[in-house]
Coordinates of C-alpha atoms and ligand atoms in Angstrom, one line a residue:
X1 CA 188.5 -26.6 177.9
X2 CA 191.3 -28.6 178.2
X3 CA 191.5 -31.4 176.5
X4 CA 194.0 -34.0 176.3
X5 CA 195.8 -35.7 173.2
X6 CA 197.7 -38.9 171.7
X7 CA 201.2 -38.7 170.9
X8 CA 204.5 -41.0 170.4
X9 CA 206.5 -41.6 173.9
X10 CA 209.4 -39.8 174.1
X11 CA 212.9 -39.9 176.3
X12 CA 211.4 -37.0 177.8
X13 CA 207.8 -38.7 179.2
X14 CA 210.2 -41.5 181.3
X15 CA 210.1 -40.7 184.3
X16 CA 206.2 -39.8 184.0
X17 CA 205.1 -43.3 182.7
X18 CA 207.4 -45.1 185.0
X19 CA 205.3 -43.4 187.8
X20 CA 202.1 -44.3 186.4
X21 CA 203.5 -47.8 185.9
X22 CA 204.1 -47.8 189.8
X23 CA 200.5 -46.6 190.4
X24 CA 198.9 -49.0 188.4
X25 CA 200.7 -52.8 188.2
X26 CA 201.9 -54.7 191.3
X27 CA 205.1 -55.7 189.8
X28 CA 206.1 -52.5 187.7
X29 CA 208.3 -52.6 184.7
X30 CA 211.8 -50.6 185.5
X31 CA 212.8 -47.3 183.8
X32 CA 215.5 -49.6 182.0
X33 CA 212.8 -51.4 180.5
X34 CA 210.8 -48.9 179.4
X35 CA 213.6 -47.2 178.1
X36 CA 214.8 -50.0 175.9
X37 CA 211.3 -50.3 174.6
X38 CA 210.4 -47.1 173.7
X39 CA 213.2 -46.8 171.1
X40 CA 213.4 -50.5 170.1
X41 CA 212.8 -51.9 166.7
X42 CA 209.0 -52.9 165.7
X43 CA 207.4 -51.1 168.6
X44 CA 205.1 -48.0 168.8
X45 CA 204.6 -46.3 171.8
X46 CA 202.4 -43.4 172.8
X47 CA 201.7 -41.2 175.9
X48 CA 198.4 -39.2 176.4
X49 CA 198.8 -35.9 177.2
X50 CA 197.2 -33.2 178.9
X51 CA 198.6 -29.8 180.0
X52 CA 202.1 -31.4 179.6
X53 CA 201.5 -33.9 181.7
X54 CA 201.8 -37.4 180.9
X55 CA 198.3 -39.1 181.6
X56 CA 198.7 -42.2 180.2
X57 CA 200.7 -44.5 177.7
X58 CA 200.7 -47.8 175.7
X59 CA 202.9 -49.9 173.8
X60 CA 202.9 -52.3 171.0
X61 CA 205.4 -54.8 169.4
X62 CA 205.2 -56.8 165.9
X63 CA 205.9 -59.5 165.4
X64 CA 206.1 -60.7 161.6
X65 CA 202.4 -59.9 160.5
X66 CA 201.0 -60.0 164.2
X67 CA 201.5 -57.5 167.2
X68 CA 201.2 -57.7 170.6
X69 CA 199.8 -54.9 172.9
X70 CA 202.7 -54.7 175.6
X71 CA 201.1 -52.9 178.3
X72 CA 198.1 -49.8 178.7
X73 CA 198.2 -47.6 181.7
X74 CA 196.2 -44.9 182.4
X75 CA 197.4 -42.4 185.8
X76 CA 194.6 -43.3 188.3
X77 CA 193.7 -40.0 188.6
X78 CA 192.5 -39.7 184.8
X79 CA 190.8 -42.6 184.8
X80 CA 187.1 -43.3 183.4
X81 CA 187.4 -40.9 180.9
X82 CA 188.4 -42.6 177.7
X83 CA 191.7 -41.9 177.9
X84 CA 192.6 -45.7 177.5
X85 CA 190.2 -45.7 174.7
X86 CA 191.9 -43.3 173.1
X87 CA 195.5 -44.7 173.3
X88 CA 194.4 -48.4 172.1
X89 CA 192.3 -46.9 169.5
X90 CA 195.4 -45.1 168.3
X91 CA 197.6 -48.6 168.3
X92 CA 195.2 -50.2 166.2
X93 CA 195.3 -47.8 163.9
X94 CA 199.1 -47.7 163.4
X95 CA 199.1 -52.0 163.6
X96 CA 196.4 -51.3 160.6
X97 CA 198.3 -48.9 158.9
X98 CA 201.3 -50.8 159.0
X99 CA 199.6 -54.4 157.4
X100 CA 199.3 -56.2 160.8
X101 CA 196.8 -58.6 160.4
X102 CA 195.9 -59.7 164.3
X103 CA 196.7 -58.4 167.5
X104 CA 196.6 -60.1 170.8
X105 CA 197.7 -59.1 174.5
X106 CA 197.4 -60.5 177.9
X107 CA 195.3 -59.0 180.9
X108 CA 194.8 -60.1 184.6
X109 CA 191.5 -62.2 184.6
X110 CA 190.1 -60.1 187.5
X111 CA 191.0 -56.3 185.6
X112 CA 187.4 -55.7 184.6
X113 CA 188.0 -52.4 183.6
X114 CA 190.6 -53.9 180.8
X115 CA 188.2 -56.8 180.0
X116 CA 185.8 -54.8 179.3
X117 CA 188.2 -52.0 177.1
X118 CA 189.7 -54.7 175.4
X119 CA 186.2 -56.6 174.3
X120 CA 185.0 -53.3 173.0
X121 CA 187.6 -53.3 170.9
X122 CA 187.0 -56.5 169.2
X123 CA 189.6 -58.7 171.5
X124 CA 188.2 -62.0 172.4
X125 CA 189.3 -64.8 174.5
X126 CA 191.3 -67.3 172.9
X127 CA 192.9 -69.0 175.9
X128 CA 194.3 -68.7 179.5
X129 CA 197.7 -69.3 181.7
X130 CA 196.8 -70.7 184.9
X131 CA 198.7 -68.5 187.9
X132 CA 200.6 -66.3 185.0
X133 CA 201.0 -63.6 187.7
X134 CA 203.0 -64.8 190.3
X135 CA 202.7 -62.0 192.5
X136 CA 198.9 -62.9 193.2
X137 CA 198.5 -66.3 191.7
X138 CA 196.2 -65.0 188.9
X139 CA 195.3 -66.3 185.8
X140 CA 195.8 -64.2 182.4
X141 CA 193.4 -64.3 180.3
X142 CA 195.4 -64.3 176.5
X143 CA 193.0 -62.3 173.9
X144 CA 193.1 -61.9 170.6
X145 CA 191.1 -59.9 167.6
X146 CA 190.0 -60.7 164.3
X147 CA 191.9 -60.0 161.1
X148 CA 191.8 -56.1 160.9
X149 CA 190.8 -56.2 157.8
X150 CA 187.4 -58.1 159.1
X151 CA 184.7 -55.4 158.7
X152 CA 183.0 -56.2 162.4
X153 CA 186.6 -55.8 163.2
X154 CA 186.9 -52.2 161.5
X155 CA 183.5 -51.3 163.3
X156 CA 184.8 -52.0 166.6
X157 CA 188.0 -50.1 166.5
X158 CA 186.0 -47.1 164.7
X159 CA 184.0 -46.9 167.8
X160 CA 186.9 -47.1 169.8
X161 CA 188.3 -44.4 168.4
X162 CA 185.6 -42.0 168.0
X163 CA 185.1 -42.9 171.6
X164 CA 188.5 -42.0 172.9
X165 CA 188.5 -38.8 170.3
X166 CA 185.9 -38.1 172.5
X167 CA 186.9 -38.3 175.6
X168 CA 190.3 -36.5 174.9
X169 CA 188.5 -33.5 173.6
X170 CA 186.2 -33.5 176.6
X171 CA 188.9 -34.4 179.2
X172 CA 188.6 -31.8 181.7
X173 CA 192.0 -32.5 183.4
X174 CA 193.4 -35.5 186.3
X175 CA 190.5 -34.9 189.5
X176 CA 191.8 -33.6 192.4
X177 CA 192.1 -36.2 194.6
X178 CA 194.7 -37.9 192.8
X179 CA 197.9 -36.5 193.6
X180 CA 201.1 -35.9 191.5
X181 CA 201.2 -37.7 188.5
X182 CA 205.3 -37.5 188.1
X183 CA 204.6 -35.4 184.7
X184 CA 207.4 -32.6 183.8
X185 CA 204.8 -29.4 183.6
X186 CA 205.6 -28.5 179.8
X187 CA 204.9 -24.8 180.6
X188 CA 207.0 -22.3 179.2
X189 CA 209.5 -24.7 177.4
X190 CA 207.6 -26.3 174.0
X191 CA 209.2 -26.4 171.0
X192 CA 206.7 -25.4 167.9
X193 CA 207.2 -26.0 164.3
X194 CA 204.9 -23.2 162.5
X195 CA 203.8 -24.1 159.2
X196 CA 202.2 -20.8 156.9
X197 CA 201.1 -21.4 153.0
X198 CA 197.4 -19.4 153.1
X199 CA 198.7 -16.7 150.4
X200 CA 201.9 -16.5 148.2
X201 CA 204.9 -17.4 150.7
X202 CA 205.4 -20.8 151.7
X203 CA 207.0 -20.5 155.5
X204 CA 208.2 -23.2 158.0
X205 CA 209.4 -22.0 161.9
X206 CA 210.6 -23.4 165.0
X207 CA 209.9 -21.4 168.1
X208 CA 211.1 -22.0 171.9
X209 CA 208.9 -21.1 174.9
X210 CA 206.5 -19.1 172.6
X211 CA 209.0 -16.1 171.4
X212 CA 212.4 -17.9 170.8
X213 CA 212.9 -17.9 167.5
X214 CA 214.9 -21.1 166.5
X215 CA 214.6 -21.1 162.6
X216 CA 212.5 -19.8 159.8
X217 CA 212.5 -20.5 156.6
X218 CA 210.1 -18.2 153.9
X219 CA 210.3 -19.5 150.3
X220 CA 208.7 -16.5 148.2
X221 CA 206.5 -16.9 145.1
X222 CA 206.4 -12.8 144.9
X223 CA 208.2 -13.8 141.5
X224 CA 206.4 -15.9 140.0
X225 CA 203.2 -13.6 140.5
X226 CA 204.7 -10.4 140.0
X227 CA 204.5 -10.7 136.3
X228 CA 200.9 -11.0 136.5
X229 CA 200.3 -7.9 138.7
X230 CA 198.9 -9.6 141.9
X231 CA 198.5 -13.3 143.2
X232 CA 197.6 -16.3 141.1
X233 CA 195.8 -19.0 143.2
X234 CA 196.9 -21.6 140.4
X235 CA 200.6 -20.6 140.8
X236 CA 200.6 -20.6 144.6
X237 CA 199.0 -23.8 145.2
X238 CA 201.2 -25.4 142.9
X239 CA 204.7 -23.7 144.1
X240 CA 203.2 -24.3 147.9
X241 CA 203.3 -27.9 146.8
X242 CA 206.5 -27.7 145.3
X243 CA 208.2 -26.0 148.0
X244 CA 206.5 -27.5 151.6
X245 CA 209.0 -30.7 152.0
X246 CA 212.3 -28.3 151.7
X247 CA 210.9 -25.6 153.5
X248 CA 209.7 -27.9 156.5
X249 CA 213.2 -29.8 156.5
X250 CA 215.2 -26.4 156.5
X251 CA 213.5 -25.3 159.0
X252 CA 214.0 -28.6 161.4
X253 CA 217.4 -28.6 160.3
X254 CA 218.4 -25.0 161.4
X255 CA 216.7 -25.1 164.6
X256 CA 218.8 -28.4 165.2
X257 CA 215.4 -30.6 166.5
X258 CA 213.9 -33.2 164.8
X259 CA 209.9 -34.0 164.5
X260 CA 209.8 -35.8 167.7
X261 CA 210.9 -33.2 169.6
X262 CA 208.2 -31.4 169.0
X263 CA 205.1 -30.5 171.5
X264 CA 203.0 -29.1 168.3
X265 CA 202.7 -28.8 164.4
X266 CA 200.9 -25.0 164.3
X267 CA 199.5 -24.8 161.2
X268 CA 197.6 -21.8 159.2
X269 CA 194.4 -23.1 158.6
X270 CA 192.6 -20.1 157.5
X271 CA 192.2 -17.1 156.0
X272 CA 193.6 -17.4 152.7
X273 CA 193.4 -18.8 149.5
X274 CA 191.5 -21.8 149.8
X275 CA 193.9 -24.3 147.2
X276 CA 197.0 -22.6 149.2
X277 CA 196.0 -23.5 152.7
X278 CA 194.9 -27.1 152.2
X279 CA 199.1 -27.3 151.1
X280 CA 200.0 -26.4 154.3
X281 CA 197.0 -28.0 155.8
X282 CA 198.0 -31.4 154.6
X283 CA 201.1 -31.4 155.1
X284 CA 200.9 -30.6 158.6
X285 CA 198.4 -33.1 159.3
X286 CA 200.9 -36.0 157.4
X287 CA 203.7 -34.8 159.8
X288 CA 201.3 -35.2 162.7
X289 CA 199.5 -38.7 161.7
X290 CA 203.5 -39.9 161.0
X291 CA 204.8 -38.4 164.2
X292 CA 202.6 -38.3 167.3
X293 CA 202.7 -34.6 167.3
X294 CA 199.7 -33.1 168.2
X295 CA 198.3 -30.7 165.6
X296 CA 196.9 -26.9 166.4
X297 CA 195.3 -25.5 163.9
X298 CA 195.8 -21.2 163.5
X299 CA 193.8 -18.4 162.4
X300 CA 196.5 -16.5 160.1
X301 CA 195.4 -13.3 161.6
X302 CA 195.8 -14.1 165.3
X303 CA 199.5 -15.1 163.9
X304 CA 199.8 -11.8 163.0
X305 CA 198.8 -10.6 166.1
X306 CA 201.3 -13.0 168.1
X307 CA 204.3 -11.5 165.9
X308 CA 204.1 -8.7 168.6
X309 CA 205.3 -11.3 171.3
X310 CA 208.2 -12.2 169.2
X311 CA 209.5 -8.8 169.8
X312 CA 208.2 -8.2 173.2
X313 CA 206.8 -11.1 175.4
X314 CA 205.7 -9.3 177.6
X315 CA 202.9 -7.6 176.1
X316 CA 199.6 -8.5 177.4
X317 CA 196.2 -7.1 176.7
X318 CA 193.8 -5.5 177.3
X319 CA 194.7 -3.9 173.9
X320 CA 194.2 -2.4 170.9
X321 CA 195.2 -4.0 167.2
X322 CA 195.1 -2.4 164.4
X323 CA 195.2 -5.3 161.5
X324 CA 196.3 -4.1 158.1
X325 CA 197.1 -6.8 155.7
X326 CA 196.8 -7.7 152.0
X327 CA 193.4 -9.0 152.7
X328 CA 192.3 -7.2 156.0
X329 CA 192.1 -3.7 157.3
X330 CA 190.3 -3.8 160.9
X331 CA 190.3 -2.3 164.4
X332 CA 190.5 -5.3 166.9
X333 CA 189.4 -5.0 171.0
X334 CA 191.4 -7.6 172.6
X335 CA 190.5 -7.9 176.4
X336 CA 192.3 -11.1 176.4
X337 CA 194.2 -13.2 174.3
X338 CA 192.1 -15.5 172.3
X339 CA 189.2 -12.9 172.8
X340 CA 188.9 -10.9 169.6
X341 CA 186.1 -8.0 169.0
X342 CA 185.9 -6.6 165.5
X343 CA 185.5 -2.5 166.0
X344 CA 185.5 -2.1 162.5
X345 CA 186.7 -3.2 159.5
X346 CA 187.3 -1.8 155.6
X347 CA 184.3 -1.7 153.3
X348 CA 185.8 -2.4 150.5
X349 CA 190.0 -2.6 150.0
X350 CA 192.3 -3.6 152.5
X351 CA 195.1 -1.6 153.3
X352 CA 197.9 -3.5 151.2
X353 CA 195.0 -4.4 148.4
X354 CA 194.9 -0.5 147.7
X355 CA 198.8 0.1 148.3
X356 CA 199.3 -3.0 145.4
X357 CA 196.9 -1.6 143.1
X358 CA 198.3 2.3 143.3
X359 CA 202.0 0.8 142.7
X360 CA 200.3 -1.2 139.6
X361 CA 198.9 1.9 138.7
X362 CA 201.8 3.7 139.1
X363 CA 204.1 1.1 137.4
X364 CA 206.0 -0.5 140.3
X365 CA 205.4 -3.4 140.1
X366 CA 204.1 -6.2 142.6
X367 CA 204.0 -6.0 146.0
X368 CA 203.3 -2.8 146.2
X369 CA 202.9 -1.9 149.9
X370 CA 207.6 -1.6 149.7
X371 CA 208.1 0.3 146.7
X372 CA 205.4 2.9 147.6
X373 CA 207.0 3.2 151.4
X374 CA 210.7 3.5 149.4
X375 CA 209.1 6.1 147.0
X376 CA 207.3 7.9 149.7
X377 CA 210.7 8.9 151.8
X378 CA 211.9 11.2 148.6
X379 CA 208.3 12.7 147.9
X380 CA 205.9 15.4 149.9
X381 CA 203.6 14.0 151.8
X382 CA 201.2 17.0 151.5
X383 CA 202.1 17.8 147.5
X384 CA 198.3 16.1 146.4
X385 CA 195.6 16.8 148.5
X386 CA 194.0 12.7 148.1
X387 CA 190.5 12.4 150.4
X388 CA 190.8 10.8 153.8
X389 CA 187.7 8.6 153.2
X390 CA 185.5 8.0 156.2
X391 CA 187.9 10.2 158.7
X392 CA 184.8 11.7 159.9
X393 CA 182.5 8.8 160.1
X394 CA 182.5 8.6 163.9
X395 CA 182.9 4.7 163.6
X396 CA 185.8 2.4 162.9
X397 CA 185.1 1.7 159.4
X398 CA 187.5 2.2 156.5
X399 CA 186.8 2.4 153.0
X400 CA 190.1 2.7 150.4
X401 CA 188.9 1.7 147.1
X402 CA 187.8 5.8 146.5
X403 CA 191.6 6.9 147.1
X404 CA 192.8 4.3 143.9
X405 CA 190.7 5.8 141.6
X406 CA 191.6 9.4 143.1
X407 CA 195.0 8.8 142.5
X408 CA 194.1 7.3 139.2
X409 CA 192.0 10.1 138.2
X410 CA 194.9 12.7 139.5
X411 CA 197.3 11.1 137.2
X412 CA 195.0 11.4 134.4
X413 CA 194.6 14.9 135.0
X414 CA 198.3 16.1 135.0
X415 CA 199.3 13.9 131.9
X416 CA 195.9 15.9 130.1
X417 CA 197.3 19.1 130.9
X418 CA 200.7 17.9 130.1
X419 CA 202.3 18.3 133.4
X420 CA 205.2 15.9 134.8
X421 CA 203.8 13.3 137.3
X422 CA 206.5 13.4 140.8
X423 CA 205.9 9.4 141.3
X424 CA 207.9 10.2 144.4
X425 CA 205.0 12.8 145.4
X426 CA 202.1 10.5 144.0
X427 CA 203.4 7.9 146.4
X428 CA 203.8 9.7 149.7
X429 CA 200.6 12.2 149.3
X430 CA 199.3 8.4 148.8
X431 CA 200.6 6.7 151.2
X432 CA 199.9 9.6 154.2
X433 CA 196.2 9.3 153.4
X434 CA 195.9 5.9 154.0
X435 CA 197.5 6.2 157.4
X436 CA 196.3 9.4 158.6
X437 CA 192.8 7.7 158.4
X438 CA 194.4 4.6 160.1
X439 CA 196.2 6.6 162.8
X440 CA 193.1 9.0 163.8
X441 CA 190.8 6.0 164.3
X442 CA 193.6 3.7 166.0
X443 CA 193.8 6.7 168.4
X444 CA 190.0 7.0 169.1
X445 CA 189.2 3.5 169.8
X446 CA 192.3 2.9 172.2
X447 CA 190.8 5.8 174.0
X448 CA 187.4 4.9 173.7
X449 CA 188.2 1.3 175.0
X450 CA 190.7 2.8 177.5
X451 CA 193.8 0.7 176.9
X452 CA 197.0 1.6 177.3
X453 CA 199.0 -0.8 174.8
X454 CA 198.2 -1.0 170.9
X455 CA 199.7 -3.3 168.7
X456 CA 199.7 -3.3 165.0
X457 CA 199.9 -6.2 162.8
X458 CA 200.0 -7.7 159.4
X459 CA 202.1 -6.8 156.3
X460 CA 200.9 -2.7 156.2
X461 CA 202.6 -2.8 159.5
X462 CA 206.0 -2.9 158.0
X463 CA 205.6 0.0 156.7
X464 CA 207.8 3.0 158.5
X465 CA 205.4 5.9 157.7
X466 CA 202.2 4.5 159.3
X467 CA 205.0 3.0 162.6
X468 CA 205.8 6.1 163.1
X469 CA 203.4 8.1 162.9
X470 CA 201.3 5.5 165.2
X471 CA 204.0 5.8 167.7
X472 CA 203.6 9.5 167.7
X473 CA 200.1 10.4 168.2
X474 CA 199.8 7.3 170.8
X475 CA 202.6 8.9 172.7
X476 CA 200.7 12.4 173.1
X477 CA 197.6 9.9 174.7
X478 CA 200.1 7.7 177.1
X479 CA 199.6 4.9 175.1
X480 CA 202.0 2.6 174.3
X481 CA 203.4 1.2 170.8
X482 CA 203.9 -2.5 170.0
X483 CA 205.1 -3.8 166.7
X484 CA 206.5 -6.9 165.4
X485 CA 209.8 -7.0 163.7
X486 CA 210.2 -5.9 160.6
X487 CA 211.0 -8.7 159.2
X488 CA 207.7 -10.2 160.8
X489 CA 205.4 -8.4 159.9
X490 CA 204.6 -9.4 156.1
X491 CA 203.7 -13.4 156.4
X492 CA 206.0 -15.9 158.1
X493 CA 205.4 -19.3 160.2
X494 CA 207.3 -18.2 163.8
X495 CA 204.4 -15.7 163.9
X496 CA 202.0 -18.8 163.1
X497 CA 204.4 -21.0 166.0
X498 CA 203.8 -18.2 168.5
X499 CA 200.1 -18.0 167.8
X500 CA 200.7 -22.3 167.8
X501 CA 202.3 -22.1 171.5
X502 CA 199.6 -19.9 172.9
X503 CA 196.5 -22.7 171.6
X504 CA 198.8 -25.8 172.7
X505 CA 199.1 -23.7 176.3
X506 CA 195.2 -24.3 176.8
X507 CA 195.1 -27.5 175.1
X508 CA 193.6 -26.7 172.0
X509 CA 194.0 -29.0 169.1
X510 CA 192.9 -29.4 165.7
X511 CA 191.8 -33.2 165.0
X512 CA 193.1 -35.0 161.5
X513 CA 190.3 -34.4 159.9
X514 CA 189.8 -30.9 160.3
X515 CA 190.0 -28.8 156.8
X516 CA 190.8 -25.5 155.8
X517 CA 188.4 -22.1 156.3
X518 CA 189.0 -19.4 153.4
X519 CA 187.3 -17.1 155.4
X520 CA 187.9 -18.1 158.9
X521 CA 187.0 -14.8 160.7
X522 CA 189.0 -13.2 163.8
X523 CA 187.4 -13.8 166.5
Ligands
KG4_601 O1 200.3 -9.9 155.8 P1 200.8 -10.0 154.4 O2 202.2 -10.5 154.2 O3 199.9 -11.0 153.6 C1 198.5 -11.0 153.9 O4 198.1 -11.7 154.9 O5 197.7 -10.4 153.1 O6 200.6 -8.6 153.8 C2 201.0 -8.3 152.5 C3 200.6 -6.9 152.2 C4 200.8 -6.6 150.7 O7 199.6 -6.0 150.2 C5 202.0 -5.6 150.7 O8 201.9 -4.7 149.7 C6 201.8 -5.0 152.1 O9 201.4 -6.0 152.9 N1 203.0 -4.4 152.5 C7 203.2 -3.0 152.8 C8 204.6 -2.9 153.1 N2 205.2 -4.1 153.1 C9 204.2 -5.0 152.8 N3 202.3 -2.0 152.7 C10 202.8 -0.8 153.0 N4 204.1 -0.5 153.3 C11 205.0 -1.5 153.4 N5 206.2 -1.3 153.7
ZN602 ZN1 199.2 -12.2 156.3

């Protein structure tokens, strides 16, 4: 679906509105005028959008306590669909937000289709200027509505809006018949800010044309949880609130854009920690309500799939993922992007769960997936003989909880007969039987599904052993390799933006009131 959304007018929309304009009014304002307006003092002015193209606009001024609806067009070819419902829905809203008591307009006696808008939305006739419009000698009818504060006047611009909501989320596109509507096809050159807070970083990106990395920010908490073993929810919902505003406004400030040049806030809205993505959540949606922007909401794990495209755009499925995270450990068919069939996934710990409790056990600390991989290079990957759970199972299920308490019970039995643990040796016999489950079933299914690109993703992907040795045994089968950066692959919001781009490419958008999902699933 395509959908359409509400945002503020910008210098980029001009030419756009000035052709609607010309479409839709006998005498049409000028480009001069609009462009005076749409920066002056006391207005508001917003564009609906669809696809990048500009479908429709409207204006408002205030005056003292009262404002004044300045003009609503809508491009004839998107007409009838609530798209004008939608955008004077919206400038109520921001006249109530902003105290205005009353707002009144002007309309062409014989516009029934305005009439009609306008007295849904609690405007009522108040008076009338004989022959206001020279052009065609009509009268204009001068409307006004009732305080906005008035509760019949609350229900009407309610409707309104859930009207308009509607028929933006419904709005299939400008019909066919109408011709060009002047708009500047946003294609290929949005500009994302990526917001990510669903575990223990707090992240902020800008991205260009979906894989130009313009800024990123990633404010770690590893710290602050590190003496504890593991994440605190407590502790990361309150540093995600501590750190969100600087993050954000680093991230702006490196890329060099500020919030209205935005096409889309892309914000992580699940998996995660539930109290550490309604941080992110929030925020976003503040930034969105304050700045026109439309919102996208993104599944953390299709982020981590799009982190691929930052180092290689040109990827496209059909494909194979393997997703190995702190929280996830699956085999993922995707035919298409957006399209995501779970092959498999862990039974019990995911990948970097087990590689964080092994370096607990082992005393390195927290996160554990980098220390092991650092360890691993100076031990012998064949030294201790660890089980490769579920290599055999014929399916694409893991299970990794057995190998902790092998490696636990291994270090129990050296120190009882008194013989010196190689930590070194521990970590890399360790580490190789995680992956050489991974690798033998991330051959199998990209050979049963018969792709010839696999991607891996997620913070396990960082690590060199399990690259590698993917790389290798894919090779052998004519399969290709993708991975994200390095520095990419463990959480980060241009991997979120990417993801972001992608959703805002076939209009997809979140609405304000749309919450977190812990366990949002892939897929
Ligand atoms: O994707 P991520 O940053 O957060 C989640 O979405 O869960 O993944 C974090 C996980 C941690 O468990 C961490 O130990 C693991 O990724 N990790 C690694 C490596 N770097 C990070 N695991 C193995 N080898 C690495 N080099
Ligand atoms: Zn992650």
């Amino acid at each position: 679906m395509m959908g359409a959304v509400v945002r503020r007018m910008r210098g980029g929309d001009l030419d756009a509105v000035v052709a609607i304009e010309e479409a839709s009014y006998p005498t049409p304002w000028s480009r001069a005028v609009f462009a005076h307006e749409s920066t002056a003092e006391g207005r508001v002015w917003l564009v609906a959008e669809s696809g990048g193209e500009v479908i429709g606009y409207a204006g408002l001024t205030v005056v003292e306590d009262e404002a004044h609806v300045m003009n609503l067009a809508v491009a004839p070819e998107a007409r009838g669909q609530g798209i004008g419902a939608a955008l004077l829905a919206r400038l109520m809203l921001a006249a109530r937000e902003s105290g205005i008591g009353r707002i009144t307009l002007e309309v062409r006696e014989r516009n029934s289709a305005a009439l009609s808008l306008y007295r849904s939305a609690g405007f009522a006739e108040a008076g009338r200027r004989q022959a206001y419009y020279s052009e065609t000698g009509e009268d204009a009818l001068l409307m006004w509505t009732d305080d906005l504060s008035a509760p019949q006047q609350l229900t009407a611009i309610e409707a309104l809006h859930a009207r308009g909501q509607e028929g933006l989320d419904s709005f299939t596109g400008p019909s066919e018949t109408g011709g060009g509507l002047g708009g500047r096809g946003l294609r290929g050159r949005e500009i994302v800010l990526g917001i990510e807070t669903s575990c223990d970083e707090t992240a902020a990106a800008v991205l260009r044309c979906g894989f130009e990395v313009m800024s990123g920010v990633v404010a770690s908490q590893v710290d602050f949880h590190s003496r504890f073993g593991g994440v605190v929810p407590e502790i990361a919902s309150r540093k995600h609130t501590e750190a969100i505003v600087g993050v954000v406004d680093k991230a702006l400030e490196e890329a060099g854009v500020c919030l209205t040049d935005l096409d889309a806030i892309a914000v992580t809205y699940g998996p995660g920690l539930v109290g550490a993505l309604v941080v992110g959540v929030a925020y976003a949606k503040g930034l969105s309500f304050a700045s026109g922007v439309p919102l996208v909401g993104v599944n953390h794990l299709e982020g981590h799939l799009f982190a691929n495209v930052l180092a290689d755009p040109s990827i496209e499925p059909p494909l194979v993922a393997l997703v190995v995270s702190g929280g996830h450990t699956s085999l993922v068919y995707v035919p298409r992007w957006g399209d995501y069939e779970i092959l498999g996934e862990t039974l019990d710990d995911a990948a970097g769960e087990a590689f964080d409790k092994v370096a607990k056990v082992l005393g390195l600390g927290y996160p554990g997936g980098p220390a092991i991989s650092r360890l691993a290079k100076e031990g012998d990957p064949n030294a201790i003989a660890f089980p490769r759970a579920m290599i055999r199972s014929g399916d694409y299920r893991f299970s990794l909880s057995g190998l902790k308490t092998a490696v636990i019970n291994h270090l129990r039995h050296e120190r009882e007969a008194g013989r010196e643990i190689s930590v070194p040796d521990v970590a890399a016999s360790f580490q190789q039987a995680v992956i050489d489950v991974q690798i033998d079933k991330s051959v199998r299914a990209a050979l049963e599904w018969g792709v010839s690109t696999f991607c891996i993703a997620g913070g396990v992907a960082a690590n060199p052993a399990l690259r590698e040795g993917l790389r290798v045994a894919l090779e052998r089968e004519g399969i290709a390799l993708a991975v994200p950066p390095l520095a990419l692959c463990t959480d980060n919001a241009a991997m979120i933006a990417a993801a972001g781009t992608f959703r805002l490419r076939r209009g997809e958008f979140m609405p304000l009131d749309a919450e977190a999902v812990p366990n949002l699933p892939l897929g």
